[in-house]
mmCIF file of C-alpha atoms in Angstrom:
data_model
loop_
_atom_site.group_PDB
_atom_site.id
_atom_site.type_symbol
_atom_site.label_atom_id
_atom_site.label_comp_id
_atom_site.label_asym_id
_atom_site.label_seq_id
_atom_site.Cartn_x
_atom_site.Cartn_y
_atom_site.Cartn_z
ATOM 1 C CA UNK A 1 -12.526 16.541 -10.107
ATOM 2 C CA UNK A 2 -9.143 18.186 -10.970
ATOM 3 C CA UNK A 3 -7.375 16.034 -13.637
ATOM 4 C CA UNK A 4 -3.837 18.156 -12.939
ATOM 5 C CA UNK A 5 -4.475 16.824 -9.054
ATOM 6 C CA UNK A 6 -4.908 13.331 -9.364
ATOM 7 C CA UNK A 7 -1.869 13.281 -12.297
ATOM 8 C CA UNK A 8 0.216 14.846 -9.183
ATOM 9 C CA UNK A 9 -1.463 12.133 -6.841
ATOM 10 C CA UNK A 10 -0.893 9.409 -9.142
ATOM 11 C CA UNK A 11 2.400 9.862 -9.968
ATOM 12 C CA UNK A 12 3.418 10.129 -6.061
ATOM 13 C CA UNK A 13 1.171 7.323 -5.435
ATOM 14 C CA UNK A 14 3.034 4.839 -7.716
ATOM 15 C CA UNK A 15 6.663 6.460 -7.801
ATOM 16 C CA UNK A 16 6.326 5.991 -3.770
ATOM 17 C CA UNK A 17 4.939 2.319 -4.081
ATOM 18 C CA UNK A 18 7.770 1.456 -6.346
ATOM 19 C CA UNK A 19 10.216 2.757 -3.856
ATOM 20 C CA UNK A 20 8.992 1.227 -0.899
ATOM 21 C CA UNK A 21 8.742 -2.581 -2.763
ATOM 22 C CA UNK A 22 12.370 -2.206 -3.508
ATOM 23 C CA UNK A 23 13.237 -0.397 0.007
ATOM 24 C CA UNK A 24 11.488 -3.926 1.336
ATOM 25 C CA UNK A 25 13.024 -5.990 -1.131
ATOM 26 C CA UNK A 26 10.330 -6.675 -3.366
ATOM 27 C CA UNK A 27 11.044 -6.201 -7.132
ATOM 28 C CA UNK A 28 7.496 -4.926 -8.270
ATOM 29 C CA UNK A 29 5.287 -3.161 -5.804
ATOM 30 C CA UNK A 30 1.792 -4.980 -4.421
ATOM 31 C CA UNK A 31 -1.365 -3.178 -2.700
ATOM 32 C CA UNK A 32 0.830 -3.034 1.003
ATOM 33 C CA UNK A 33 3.260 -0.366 -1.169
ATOM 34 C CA UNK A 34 0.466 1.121 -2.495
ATOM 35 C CA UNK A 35 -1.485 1.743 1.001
ATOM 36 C CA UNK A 36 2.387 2.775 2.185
ATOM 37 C CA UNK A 37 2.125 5.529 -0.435
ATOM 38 C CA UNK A 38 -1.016 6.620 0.352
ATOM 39 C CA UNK A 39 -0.096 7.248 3.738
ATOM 40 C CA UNK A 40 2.811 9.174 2.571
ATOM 41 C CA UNK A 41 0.384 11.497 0.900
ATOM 42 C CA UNK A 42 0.656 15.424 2.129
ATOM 43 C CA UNK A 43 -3.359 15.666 1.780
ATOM 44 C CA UNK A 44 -3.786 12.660 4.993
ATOM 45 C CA UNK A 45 -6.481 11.489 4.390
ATOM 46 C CA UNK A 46 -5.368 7.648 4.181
ATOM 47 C CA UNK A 47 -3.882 8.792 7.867
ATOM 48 C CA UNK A 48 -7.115 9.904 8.671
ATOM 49 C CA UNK A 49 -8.847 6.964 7.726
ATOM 50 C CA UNK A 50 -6.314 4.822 9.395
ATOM 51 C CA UNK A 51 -5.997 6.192 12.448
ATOM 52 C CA UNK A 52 -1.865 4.926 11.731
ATOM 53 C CA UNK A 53 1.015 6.865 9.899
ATOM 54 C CA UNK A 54 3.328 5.014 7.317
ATOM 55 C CA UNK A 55 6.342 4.018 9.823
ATOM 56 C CA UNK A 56 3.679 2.079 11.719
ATOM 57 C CA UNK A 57 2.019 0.070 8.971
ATOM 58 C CA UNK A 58 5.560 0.025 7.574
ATOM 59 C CA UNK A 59 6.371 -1.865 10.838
ATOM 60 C CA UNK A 60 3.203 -3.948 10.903
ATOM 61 C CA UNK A 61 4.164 -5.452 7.428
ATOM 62 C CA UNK A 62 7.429 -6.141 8.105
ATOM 63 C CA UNK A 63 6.084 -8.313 11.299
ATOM 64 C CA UNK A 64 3.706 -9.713 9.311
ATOM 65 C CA UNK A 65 6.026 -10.704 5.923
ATOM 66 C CA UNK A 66 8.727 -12.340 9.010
ATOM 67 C CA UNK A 67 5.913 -14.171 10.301
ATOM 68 C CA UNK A 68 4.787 -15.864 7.175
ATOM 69 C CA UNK A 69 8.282 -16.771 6.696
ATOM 70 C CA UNK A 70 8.951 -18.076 9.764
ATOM 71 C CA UNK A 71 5.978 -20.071 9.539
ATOM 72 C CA UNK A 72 7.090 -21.894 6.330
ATOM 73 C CA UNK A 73 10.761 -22.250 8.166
ATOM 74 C CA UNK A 74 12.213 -19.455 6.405
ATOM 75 C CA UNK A 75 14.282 -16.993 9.367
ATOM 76 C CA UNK A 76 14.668 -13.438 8.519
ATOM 77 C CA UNK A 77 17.797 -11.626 9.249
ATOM 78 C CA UNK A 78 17.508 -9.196 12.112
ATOM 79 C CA UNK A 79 18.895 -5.973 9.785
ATOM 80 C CA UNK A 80 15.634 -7.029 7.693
ATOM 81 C CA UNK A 81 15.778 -8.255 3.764
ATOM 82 C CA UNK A 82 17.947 -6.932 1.005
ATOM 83 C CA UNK A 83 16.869 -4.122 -1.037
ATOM 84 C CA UNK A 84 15.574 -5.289 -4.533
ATOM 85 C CA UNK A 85 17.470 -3.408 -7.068
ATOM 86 C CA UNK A 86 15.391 -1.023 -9.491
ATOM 87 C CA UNK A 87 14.363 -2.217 -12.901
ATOM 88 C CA UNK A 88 14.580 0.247 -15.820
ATOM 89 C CA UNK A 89 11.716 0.290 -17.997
ATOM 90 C CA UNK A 90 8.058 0.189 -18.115
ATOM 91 C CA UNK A 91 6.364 0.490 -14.809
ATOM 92 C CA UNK A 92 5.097 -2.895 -13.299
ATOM 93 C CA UNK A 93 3.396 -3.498 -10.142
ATOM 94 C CA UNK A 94 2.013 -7.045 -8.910
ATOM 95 C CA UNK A 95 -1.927 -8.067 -9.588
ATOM 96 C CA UNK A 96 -2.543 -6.816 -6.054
ATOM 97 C CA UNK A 97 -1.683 -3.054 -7.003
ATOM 98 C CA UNK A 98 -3.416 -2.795 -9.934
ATOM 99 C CA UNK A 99 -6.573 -4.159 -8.971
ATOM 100 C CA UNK A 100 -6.157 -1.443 -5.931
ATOM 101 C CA UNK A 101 -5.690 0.985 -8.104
ATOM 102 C CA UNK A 102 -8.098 0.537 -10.501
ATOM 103 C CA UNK A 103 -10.497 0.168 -7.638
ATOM 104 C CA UNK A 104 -9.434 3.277 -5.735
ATOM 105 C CA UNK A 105 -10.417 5.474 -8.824
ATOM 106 C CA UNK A 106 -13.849 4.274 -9.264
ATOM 107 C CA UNK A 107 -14.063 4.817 -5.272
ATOM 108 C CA UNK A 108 -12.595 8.916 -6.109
ATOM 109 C CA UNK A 109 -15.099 9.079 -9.119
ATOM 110 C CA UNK A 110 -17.987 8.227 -7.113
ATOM 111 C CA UNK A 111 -16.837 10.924 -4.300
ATOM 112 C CA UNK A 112 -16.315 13.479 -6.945
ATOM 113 C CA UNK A 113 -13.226 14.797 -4.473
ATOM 114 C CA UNK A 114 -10.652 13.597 -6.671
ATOM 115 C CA UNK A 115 -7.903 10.714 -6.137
ATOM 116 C CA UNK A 116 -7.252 10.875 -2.893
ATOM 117 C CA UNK A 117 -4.830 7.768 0.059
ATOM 118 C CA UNK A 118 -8.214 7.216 1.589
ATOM 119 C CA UNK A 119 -9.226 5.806 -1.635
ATOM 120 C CA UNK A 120 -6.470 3.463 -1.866
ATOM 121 C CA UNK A 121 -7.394 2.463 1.768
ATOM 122 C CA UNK A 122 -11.010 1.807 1.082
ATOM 123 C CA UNK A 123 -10.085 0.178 -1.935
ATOM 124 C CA UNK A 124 -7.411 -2.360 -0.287
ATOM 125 C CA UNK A 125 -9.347 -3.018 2.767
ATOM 126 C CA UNK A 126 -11.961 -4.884 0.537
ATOM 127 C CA UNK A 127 -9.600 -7.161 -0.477
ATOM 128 C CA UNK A 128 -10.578 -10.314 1.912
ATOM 129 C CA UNK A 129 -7.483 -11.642 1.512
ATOM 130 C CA UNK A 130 -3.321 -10.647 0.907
ATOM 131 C CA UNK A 131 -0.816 -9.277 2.340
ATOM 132 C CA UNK A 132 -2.962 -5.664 3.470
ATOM 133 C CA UNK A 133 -5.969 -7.879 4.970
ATOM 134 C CA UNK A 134 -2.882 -9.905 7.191
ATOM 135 C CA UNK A 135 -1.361 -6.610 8.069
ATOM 136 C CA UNK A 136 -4.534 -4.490 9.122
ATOM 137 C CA UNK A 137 -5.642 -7.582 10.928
ATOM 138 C CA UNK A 138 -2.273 -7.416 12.831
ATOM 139 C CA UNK A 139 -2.941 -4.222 13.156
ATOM 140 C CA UNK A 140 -6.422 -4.343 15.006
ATOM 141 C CA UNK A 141 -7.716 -2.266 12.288
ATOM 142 C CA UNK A 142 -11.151 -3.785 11.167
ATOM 143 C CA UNK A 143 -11.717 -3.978 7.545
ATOM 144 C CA UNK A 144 -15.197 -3.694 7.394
ATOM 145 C CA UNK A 145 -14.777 -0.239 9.227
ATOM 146 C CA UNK A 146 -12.640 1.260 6.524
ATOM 147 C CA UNK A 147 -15.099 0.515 3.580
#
């Protein structure tokens, strides 16, 4: 395991998820920005895994956040949600995320690789439930598969 590596992955890992929840309007990023990330990742392996590239799951979520509005009456504008506007301070990411994460580096330790996206895409796709588990299943993309 190279510690300098996964300090590089981490830090594009969670700078990236933090981007992407405010690009989508959310103020603190959840696992869905975090699996976003990874498949933003040069190495490719989350890609791999996937079988899918960012812009699609990027895609997929957005379906799948309209949908769960629209089902609760809520109508989503067709040029998509406002961007959330970036909080100074200490980093915070929703429950989701950091369970993830935490998750994804037992999965790298246990490889002995290092970090790597298809660690953060094993490690969300056991999630049973949430907003990646909606998303993959709109998707196609079996969960079990990706464990």
């Amino acid at each position: 395991m190279n510690i300098i590596h996964d300090i590089r992955t981490i830090n594009a890992l969670l700078t990236e998820a933090e981007r992407q929840a405010l690009s989508l309007g959310d103020s603190a990023p959840g696992a869905e920005h975090l699996v976003l990330a990874a498949l933003m990742l040069d190495e490719g392996s989350a890609r791999d895994l996937l079988g899918i590239n960012d812009t699609r799951f990027r895609d997929a979520l957005v379906a799948t956040h309209a949908a769960a509005l629209e089902k609760v009456g809520i109508s989503v504008p067709a040029e998509g949600l406002s961007p959330a506007p970036a909080k100074p301070g200490v980093y915070r990411s929703e429950a989701s995320a950091q369970e993830v994460f935490q998750r994804a580096k037992v999965l790298a330790k246990q490889d002995r690789g290092g970090l790597k996206g298809a660690h953060i895409i094993r490690a969300a796709a056991e999630r049973e439930h949430g907003t990646v588990a909606r998303v993959l299943k709109h998707l196609g993309i079996d969960r079990e598969f990706l464990r």
